[in-house]
Amino acid sequence: MAYPVKVGTRERWTFAKIKETLELPNLIEIQRNSYQWFIDTGLRELFHDISPIQDFTGNLILQFVDYSLGEPKYSEDECKERDMTYAAPLRVKVRLINRETGEVKEQEVFMGDFPLMTDKGTFIINGAERVIVSQLVRSPGAYYAEGIDANGTKVYGATVIPNRGAWLEFETDNTESIYVRIDRTRKIPVTILLRALGYSTNARILELFDYDVRIQNTLEKDNTESEEEALVEIYKRLRPGEPPTVDSARNLLESLFFDPRRYDLGNVGRYKLHKKFNHGILTREVDGREEYIRTLTQEDIIYTIKYLLRLMDGEVKPDDIDHLGNRRLRSVGELLQNQFRIGLARMERVVRERMTIQDVDVITPQVLINIRPVVAAIKEFFGSSQLSQFMDQTNPLAELTHKRRLSALGPGGLSRERAGFEVRDVHTSHYGRMCPIETPEGPNIGLIGSLSTYARINEFGFIETPYRRVDKEKGIVTNEVDYLTADEEDKYFIAQANAPLDEEGHFLEKRVNARHGGEILVVPASQVDYMDVSPKQMVSVATALIPFLEHDDANRALMGANMQRQAVPLLRTEAPVVGTGMEWRAARDSGTVVIARNDGVVERVTGREIVIRTDDGHLETYRLQKFVRSNQGTCINQKPIVRKGERVSAGQTIADGPSTDQGELALGRNILVAFMTWEGYNYEDAILISEKLVKDDIFTSIHIEEYECDARDTKLGPEEITRDIPNVSEDVLKDLDERGIIRIGAEVRPGDILVGKVTPKGETELTAEERLLRAIFGEKAREVRDTSLRVPHGESGIVVDVKVFSRENGDELAPGVNELVRVYIAQKRKISVGDKMAGRHGNKGVISRILPEEDMPFLPDGTPIEIVLNPLGVPSRMNLGQILETHLGRAARALGITVATPVFDGATEEEIKESFRKAGLPEDGKTILYDGRTGEPFDRPITVGYMYMLKLAHLVDDKIHARSTGPYSLVTQQPLGGKAQFGGQRFGEMEVWALEAYGAAYTLQEILTVKSDDVVGRVKTYEAIVKGENVPEPGVPESFKVLIKELQSLGLDVKVLSEENEEIEIKEDDDDVSESAQELGLDVHGQPDTAPEPKGGNEEDKDEEADEDFDPADLDPSELELDADLNDDLVVPDDAYGDEE
């Protein structure tokens, strides 16, 4: 039965029956540990690898002695505010030795600013928080495969894959001879390679392999007799067309596989070869310390062939490349090390060149070293690598999951198009390492995963998972924990975490369920080697937050895990009544709550800071974030949960962040739901809600948008931020201060001015009178144009913050920018029709109607239901977890408690019935409901209870869009598409078919001409409507003219004929169009005068858009009228930040 446990500051009644022997690790240690390794070890390895650099004569030697990281110039908050990178200077101690004179020069060289990781496991690059995602790649080592060739013969292959360097591939053919390919060239008999390695006679080669018949077959195909011939033969294959000499051939083979600069197995590769062949070749001693041998050895090649022969004999099995023993993780540290290595290698080339060019006497390390390539490599990695991602900050869980993400994509990984089904599929070795449930839907399915809760990464980058050791002699499950990699685990019998044990730790049953080598078996208890540490060991954090996961179909659980990451932080948070006990750890490790560092007593609490007097007497101040915009535009706001005089202990949560409640993750609200149909308003998963949710701000969230405006230098003079704007009434300027910037607290609507700005207009030839005026009044008479920053269509709210950066105040701004203003506008969004909501079980839907409270169905005691869900959403979807959650939620609410039902170890059906009995409710969880409109009871009892519902980031306010007159594409003259471009609704070919089917000829003609790209017609039509005349005949669509031009460009003579076979002359753009357009004050080409300014500072857009360098603000707006279609390919689908990764 349930028993109370303390979770953070709250007491939860848990239904867990399994005692967990192991604490959860820190959930972002994968990021932190990896970066720490890089700072401590990775950098040292790199400098050790390229040091010393010698010139071509061997006279000058440059050594890297030591390095140190300084203090960052700005704090994290300052970096975010000023768009800077949070980084510290890297300084390297360099020694230059001149062998001729024996002179030694030592200097400390600055190697650029190196980005630092914050405590939360993120990087701040150009003011934006980014995460480096870990990459799953194939591990270096030897891999064996078997297949069937075209003739139906079995063929075998072996591949030796290094970390970097040439591949070595062995394969057999139908005559059972063995061939080798060196670096993807044509295949040669393997004996040629052996001869070239120094096994020159046939007798020696046969002796190596115990006179194996397959080697004899191969020797028959080998036309070389000596080592020299073999070397020349290989050289011919690798360098066709170059004159072969024995020496150059020997050097080539040496450098391909045995030179540490050209070939590197890495520690991992050597470890894998050692494990596979068990041939004892692992380390050698260098300068008194053990080092892994990182190149191939001749023995490796011989053992590779021997193992291939054993595979052909059926003694060993081929490798499974999707097994996690053969895939490893490259985390932040290693990815950074690889980038840094590229930079250092480029730098090394420059150093060598400079050594030969510069005068030996005046040369210093500082002069030799050019840090540009190193800085560029690091900058490129953080700024544009596929693995450096703009952090998903929708809520704390999204942040945490992003840091634990594993991606098979990226440089050196797979590509979406090439990845087949096998790579994406769930594999037995994923157990306890990678979550089988949490992965995106769509093209990335299975290529992007999430680390399991207890998993950790070992020194070689393989994922390990913990197991409790079983003492076989005593037959007791001990509390000792071993971490096993996927290939070690295959050897053992591992019992499930839910196998019943007695007090001492003996198995209660004679036979238990166990896993062994990917199979699930029932074995005698005495045979078991290990036992799982926890039932939630196999799932990720997001999946472990779904109660009754064991009752949900996997497809829906996947949606549930993914949708929790899209829940918007609400104004008033509330932790779930039915949780899993994981909420507290998830919130804590995400870094959004404030945690006390030491024991002490609260001295002072305000909304902005908490001051604690620690036990050793000094004061600690914790600053809180108030109404800060997250990367996704949600609101980050922290509020204290301790009082003055309260005693706090180290590690205690002292302030809640977004989506947390008393230190627990709180993504949604507990809502009273009923499963019933209501007048068809919940057809197809639609959701019917009570007006109470709107009135009481139950699902209200705050969203903050950032808009920026910069004053630049133009060819005609500098732009100016000012209140003095031409042709604008004083009424419009009422909320601007004397500088022309909106005041904080002003309420703004679409089209309101946020920052007044004027741009100088092009000078025209001045008349004598104007010149006279100019001479008298000076510059004042100069023409300026209004280019103010205005609130875009469909946006409104309250100005919450304004930041001004200017050259004069010493702020670092982009070249050509004199002043930069950022305005933050917040809006409170109540829940509304069209918003997307979901539970935690993949049960999602869109709000179809908001009913008055009095019309909702109500319980016998008069309580109105808050949400009505469709019962048909349950059976076919097979996510019964939502029903159990609803039942348990009702019982828990009635008992006034909160409960935890951990995944795979939660409340049973019997325990839920017991809870109902305690609460005095009917055991089937159903109640007679009454219709709120008539007061009559519905004819059948209905399931009612409390479900945890989330409001997702797909909000209708962000998607709804309507266009009046807007920008047109330059080439086709058709309206642009998409909300971001203020585009029109596309009437595509299928819609055309629909009108054709109805024979709606005039409607169709109108849509294809005057409503789209008939330039003349649309102006004339506008004119006719304004003047109240009849709409004229449509003309020729612009796209038709484009088609003709394209045909003409192919050299075809295209004529347009009328019905009477007379040639129709298609006029180029009509002059009278421009005239009539000017009369009407219309801008025909490109954007209308009120075209929306592109949103500033919207990182997501920047990230998604293809054309990074195009900044509409760089263009002179007079050009912009023509370049309207530059935005054409920038259409970001509204769902771009939705379910796709």
Short mmCIF file of N, CA and C in Angstrom, two decimals, residues 904-998:
data_model
loop_
_atom_site.label_atom_id
_atom_site.label_comp_id
_atom_site.label_asym_id
_atom_site.label_seq_id
_atom_site.Cartn_x
_atom_site.Cartn_y
_atom_site.Cartn_z
N PHE A 904 6.68 1.59 -14.26
CA PHE A 904 6.89 0.13 -14.11
C PHE A 904 6.86 -0.34 -12.67
N ASP A 905 6.45 0.56 -11.75
CA ASP A 905 6.43 0.15 -10.35
C ASP A 905 5.34 0.96 -9.66
N GLY A 906 4.25 1.18 -10.37
CA GLY A 906 3.24 2.12 -9.87
C GLY A 906 2.08 1.44 -9.19
N ALA A 907 1.00 2.22 -9.00
CA ALA A 907 -0.20 1.71 -8.33
C ALA A 907 -0.85 0.64 -9.19
N THR A 908 -1.30 -0.43 -8.53
CA THR A 908 -2.03 -1.48 -9.25
C THR A 908 -3.51 -1.13 -9.25
N GLU A 909 -4.25 -1.87 -10.06
CA GLU A 909 -5.70 -1.66 -10.15
C GLU A 909 -6.33 -1.79 -8.75
N GLU A 910 -5.87 -2.82 -8.01
CA GLU A 910 -6.40 -3.09 -6.67
C GLU A 910 -6.14 -1.91 -5.74
N GLU A 911 -4.93 -1.32 -5.85
CA GLU A 911 -4.57 -0.20 -4.96
C GLU A 911 -5.41 1.04 -5.29
N ILE A 912 -5.73 1.21 -6.57
CA ILE A 912 -6.59 2.36 -6.92
C ILE A 912 -7.99 2.15 -6.34
N LYS A 913 -8.49 0.90 -6.42
CA LYS A 913 -9.81 0.61 -5.83
C LYS A 913 -9.78 0.87 -4.33
N GLU A 914 -8.70 0.46 -3.70
CA GLU A 914 -8.54 0.65 -2.24
C GLU A 914 -8.59 2.15 -1.92
N SER A 915 -7.89 2.97 -2.77
CA SER A 915 -7.90 4.43 -2.55
C SER A 915 -9.32 4.98 -2.68
N PHE A 916 -10.09 4.45 -3.67
CA PHE A 916 -11.49 4.88 -3.82
C PHE A 916 -12.30 4.55 -2.57
N ARG A 917 -12.06 3.34 -2.04
CA ARG A 917 -12.82 2.93 -0.84
C ARG A 917 -12.51 3.89 0.32
N LYS A 918 -11.21 4.19 0.48
CA LYS A 918 -10.81 5.10 1.56
C LYS A 918 -11.49 6.45 1.41
N ALA A 919 -11.60 6.91 0.17
CA ALA A 919 -12.16 8.24 -0.08
C ALA A 919 -13.69 8.22 -0.10
N GLY A 920 -14.26 7.01 0.01
CA GLY A 920 -15.71 6.90 0.00
C GLY A 920 -16.32 7.15 -1.36
N LEU A 921 -15.61 6.74 -2.42
CA LEU A 921 -16.11 6.93 -3.78
C LEU A 921 -16.42 5.56 -4.39
N PRO A 922 -17.29 5.52 -5.41
CA PRO A 922 -17.58 4.22 -6.03
C PRO A 922 -16.32 3.61 -6.66
N GLU A 923 -16.21 2.26 -6.58
CA GLU A 923 -14.97 1.61 -6.98
C GLU A 923 -14.70 1.69 -8.48
N ASP A 924 -15.73 1.84 -9.30
CA ASP A 924 -15.47 1.89 -10.74
C ASP A 924 -15.09 3.30 -11.21
N GLY A 925 -15.06 4.26 -10.28
CA GLY A 925 -14.61 5.60 -10.63
C GLY A 925 -15.62 6.38 -11.46
N LYS A 926 -16.86 5.85 -11.57
CA LYS A 926 -17.85 6.54 -12.40
C LYS A 926 -18.89 7.24 -11.52
N THR A 927 -19.46 8.29 -12.07
CA THR A 927 -20.41 9.12 -11.31
C THR A 927 -21.53 9.52 -12.25
N ILE A 928 -22.71 9.70 -11.70
CA ILE A 928 -23.80 10.27 -12.50
C ILE A 928 -23.54 11.77 -12.64
N LEU A 929 -23.54 12.26 -13.88
CA LEU A 929 -23.35 13.69 -14.11
C LEU A 929 -24.69 14.30 -14.53
N TYR A 930 -24.83 15.59 -14.29
CA TYR A 930 -26.06 16.31 -14.66
C TYR A 930 -25.73 17.33 -15.74
N ASP A 931 -26.63 17.50 -16.68
CA ASP A 931 -26.45 18.47 -17.77
C ASP A 931 -26.62 19.88 -17.21
N GLY A 932 -25.63 20.73 -17.41
CA GLY A 932 -25.68 22.08 -16.85
C GLY A 932 -26.78 22.93 -17.47
N ARG A 933 -27.22 22.59 -18.70
CA ARG A 933 -28.22 23.43 -19.37
C ARG A 933 -29.63 23.09 -18.89
N THR A 934 -29.89 21.78 -18.65
CA THR A 934 -31.27 21.38 -18.31
C THR A 934 -31.39 20.93 -16.86
N GLY A 935 -30.24 20.54 -16.25
CA GLY A 935 -30.30 20.00 -14.89
C GLY A 935 -30.67 18.53 -14.87
N GLU A 936 -30.93 17.94 -16.06
CA GLU A 936 -31.28 16.51 -16.11
C GLU A 936 -30.00 15.67 -15.98
N PRO A 937 -30.11 14.49 -15.33
CA PRO A 937 -28.93 13.62 -15.29
C PRO A 937 -28.69 12.99 -16.67
N PHE A 938 -27.41 12.75 -17.01
CA PHE A 938 -27.12 11.98 -18.22
C PHE A 938 -27.48 10.53 -17.95
N ASP A 939 -27.74 9.76 -19.04
CA ASP A 939 -28.39 8.46 -18.82
C ASP A 939 -27.44 7.38 -18.34
N ARG A 940 -26.18 7.68 -18.09
CA ARG A 940 -25.24 6.63 -17.74
C ARG A 940 -24.14 7.20 -16.84
N PRO A 941 -23.60 6.44 -15.91
CA PRO A 941 -22.49 6.99 -15.10
C PRO A 941 -21.28 7.27 -15.99
N ILE A 942 -20.51 8.29 -15.62
CA ILE A 942 -19.41 8.78 -16.47
C ILE A 942 -18.13 8.83 -15.65
N THR A 943 -17.00 8.47 -16.30
CA THR A 943 -15.70 8.53 -15.62
C THR A 943 -15.30 9.99 -15.43
N VAL A 944 -15.06 10.34 -14.18
CA VAL A 944 -14.68 11.71 -13.84
C VAL A 944 -13.46 11.65 -12.93
N GLY A 945 -12.54 12.59 -13.07
CA GLY A 945 -11.39 12.60 -12.17
C GLY A 945 -10.45 13.74 -12.51
N TYR A 946 -9.30 13.73 -11.86
CA TYR A 946 -8.34 14.81 -12.08
C TYR A 946 -7.23 14.33 -13.00
N MET A 947 -7.04 15.05 -14.11
CA MET A 947 -5.95 14.72 -15.03
C MET A 947 -5.03 15.92 -15.12
N TYR A 948 -3.74 15.65 -15.29
CA TYR A 948 -2.76 16.74 -15.42
C TYR A 948 -2.72 17.14 -16.89
N MET A 949 -3.16 18.36 -17.18
CA MET A 949 -3.22 18.82 -18.57
C MET A 949 -2.19 19.92 -18.83
N LEU A 950 -1.59 19.88 -20.02
CA LEU A 950 -0.57 20.85 -20.38
C LEU A 950 -1.09 21.75 -21.50
N LYS A 951 -0.64 23.01 -21.50
CA LYS A 951 -0.93 23.89 -22.63
C LYS A 951 0.36 23.94 -23.45
N LEU A 952 0.29 23.56 -24.72
CA LEU A 952 1.51 23.42 -25.52
C LEU A 952 1.87 24.70 -26.25
N ALA A 953 3.11 24.74 -26.71
CA ALA A 953 3.65 25.96 -27.31
C ALA A 953 3.02 26.31 -28.65
N HIS A 954 2.17 25.43 -29.21
CA HIS A 954 1.52 25.77 -30.49
C HIS A 954 0.29 26.62 -30.19
N LEU A 955 0.50 27.92 -30.03
CA LEU A 955 -0.62 28.77 -29.62
C LEU A 955 -1.24 29.43 -30.84
N VAL A 956 -2.56 29.57 -30.79
CA VAL A 956 -3.28 30.08 -31.96
C VAL A 956 -2.85 31.52 -32.27
N ASP A 957 -2.48 32.29 -31.24
CA ASP A 957 -2.07 33.69 -31.48
C ASP A 957 -0.83 33.76 -32.36
N ASP A 958 0.03 32.71 -32.28
CA ASP A 958 1.24 32.73 -33.08
C ASP A 958 0.97 32.27 -34.51
N LYS A 959 -0.17 31.63 -34.71
CA LYS A 959 -0.41 31.02 -36.02
C LYS A 959 -1.43 31.79 -36.85
N ILE A 960 -2.36 32.46 -36.19
CA ILE A 960 -3.44 33.11 -36.95
C ILE A 960 -2.84 34.27 -37.74
N HIS A 961 -3.35 34.45 -38.97
CA HIS A 961 -2.71 35.44 -39.83
C HIS A 961 -3.67 35.83 -40.95
N ALA A 962 -3.75 37.11 -41.28
CA ALA A 962 -4.58 37.56 -42.39
C ALA A 962 -3.83 38.65 -43.12
N ARG A 963 -3.98 38.70 -44.46
CA ARG A 963 -3.23 39.68 -45.24
C ARG A 963 -4.18 40.63 -45.94
N SER A 964 -3.80 41.91 -45.98
CA SER A 964 -4.57 42.87 -46.77
C SER A 964 -3.79 43.07 -48.07
N THR A 965 -3.12 44.20 -48.23
CA THR A 965 -2.20 44.36 -49.35
C THR A 965 -0.82 44.18 -48.78
N GLY A 966 0.00 43.34 -49.43
CA GLY A 966 1.30 43.08 -48.84
C GLY A 966 2.36 42.93 -49.90
N PRO A 967 3.50 42.39 -49.52
CA PRO A 967 4.62 42.29 -50.45
C PRO A 967 4.39 41.22 -51.52
N TYR A 968 4.97 41.47 -52.70
CA TYR A 968 4.90 40.52 -53.80
C TYR A 968 6.31 40.03 -54.14
N SER A 969 6.36 38.82 -54.69
CA SER A 969 7.64 38.28 -55.13
C SER A 969 8.08 39.03 -56.39
N LEU A 970 9.38 39.28 -56.52
CA LEU A 970 9.87 40.13 -57.60
C LEU A 970 9.65 39.50 -58.97
N VAL A 971 9.97 38.21 -59.12
CA VAL A 971 9.94 37.57 -60.43
C VAL A 971 8.52 37.27 -60.87
N THR A 972 7.75 36.57 -60.02
CA THR A 972 6.42 36.13 -60.46
C THR A 972 5.36 37.16 -60.14
N GLN A 973 5.69 38.16 -59.30
CA GLN A 973 4.72 39.16 -58.89
C GLN A 973 3.54 38.56 -58.12
N GLN A 974 3.73 37.33 -57.61
CA GLN A 974 2.68 36.75 -56.78
C GLN A 974 2.94 37.12 -55.33
N PRO A 975 1.90 37.17 -54.50
CA PRO A 975 2.12 37.49 -53.08
C PRO A 975 3.07 36.47 -52.46
N LEU A 976 3.85 36.90 -51.47
CA LEU A 976 4.71 35.97 -50.74
C LEU A 976 3.84 35.07 -49.88
N GLY A 977 4.46 34.07 -49.29
CA GLY A 977 3.71 33.15 -48.43
C GLY A 977 4.24 33.19 -47.02
N GLY A 978 3.42 32.80 -46.06
CA GLY A 978 3.90 32.67 -44.69
C GLY A 978 3.63 33.90 -43.85
N LYS A 979 3.41 33.65 -42.55
CA LYS A 979 3.09 34.74 -41.64
C LYS A 979 4.25 35.71 -41.50
N ALA A 980 5.47 35.17 -41.50
CA ALA A 980 6.65 36.02 -41.26
C ALA A 980 6.80 37.07 -42.37
N GLN A 981 6.37 36.73 -43.58
CA GLN A 981 6.47 37.67 -44.70
C GLN A 981 5.20 38.46 -44.92
N PHE A 982 4.21 38.33 -44.03
CA PHE A 982 2.90 38.94 -44.23
C PHE A 982 2.35 38.48 -45.58
N GLY A 983 2.41 37.15 -45.80
CA GLY A 983 2.07 36.59 -47.10
C GLY A 983 0.60 36.27 -47.24
N GLY A 984 0.24 35.81 -48.44
CA GLY A 984 -1.15 35.47 -48.74
C GLY A 984 -1.41 33.98 -48.58
N GLN A 985 -2.65 33.58 -48.80
CA GLN A 985 -3.01 32.16 -48.73
C GLN A 985 -2.82 31.56 -50.11
N ARG A 986 -2.05 30.47 -50.19
CA ARG A 986 -1.78 29.89 -51.50
C ARG A 986 -3.02 29.15 -52.02
N PHE A 987 -3.38 29.45 -53.25
CA PHE A 987 -4.46 28.71 -53.89
C PHE A 987 -3.76 27.75 -54.85
N GLY A 988 -3.49 26.53 -54.37
CA GLY A 988 -2.61 25.62 -55.10
C GLY A 988 -3.32 24.86 -56.20
N GLU A 989 -2.59 23.92 -56.84
CA GLU A 989 -3.18 23.27 -58.01
C GLU A 989 -4.40 22.43 -57.61
N MET A 990 -4.39 21.84 -56.41
CA MET A 990 -5.53 21.01 -56.02
C MET A 990 -6.78 21.87 -55.81
N GLU A 991 -6.56 23.07 -55.26
CA GLU A 991 -7.71 23.96 -55.05
C GLU A 991 -8.27 24.40 -56.40
N VAL A 992 -7.36 24.60 -57.37
CA VAL A 992 -7.80 24.97 -58.72
C VAL A 992 -8.68 23.86 -59.29
N TRP A 993 -8.23 22.61 -59.09
CA TRP A 993 -9.03 21.47 -59.58
C TRP A 993 -10.44 21.52 -59.00
N ALA A 994 -10.53 21.87 -57.71
CA ALA A 994 -11.84 21.87 -57.07
C ALA A 994 -12.76 22.88 -57.75
N LEU A 995 -12.23 24.08 -58.05
CA LEU A 995 -13.08 25.07 -58.72
C LEU A 995 -13.39 24.64 -60.15
N GLU A 996 -12.41 24.00 -60.81
CA GLU A 996 -12.66 23.52 -62.17
C GLU A 996 -13.80 22.50 -62.16
N ALA A 997 -13.79 21.63 -61.13
CA ALA A 997 -14.80 20.58 -61.04
C ALA A 997 -16.20 21.19 -60.93
N TYR A 998 -16.29 22.35 -60.30
CA TYR A 998 -17.59 23.00 -60.16
C TYR A 998 -17.89 23.92 -61.33
#
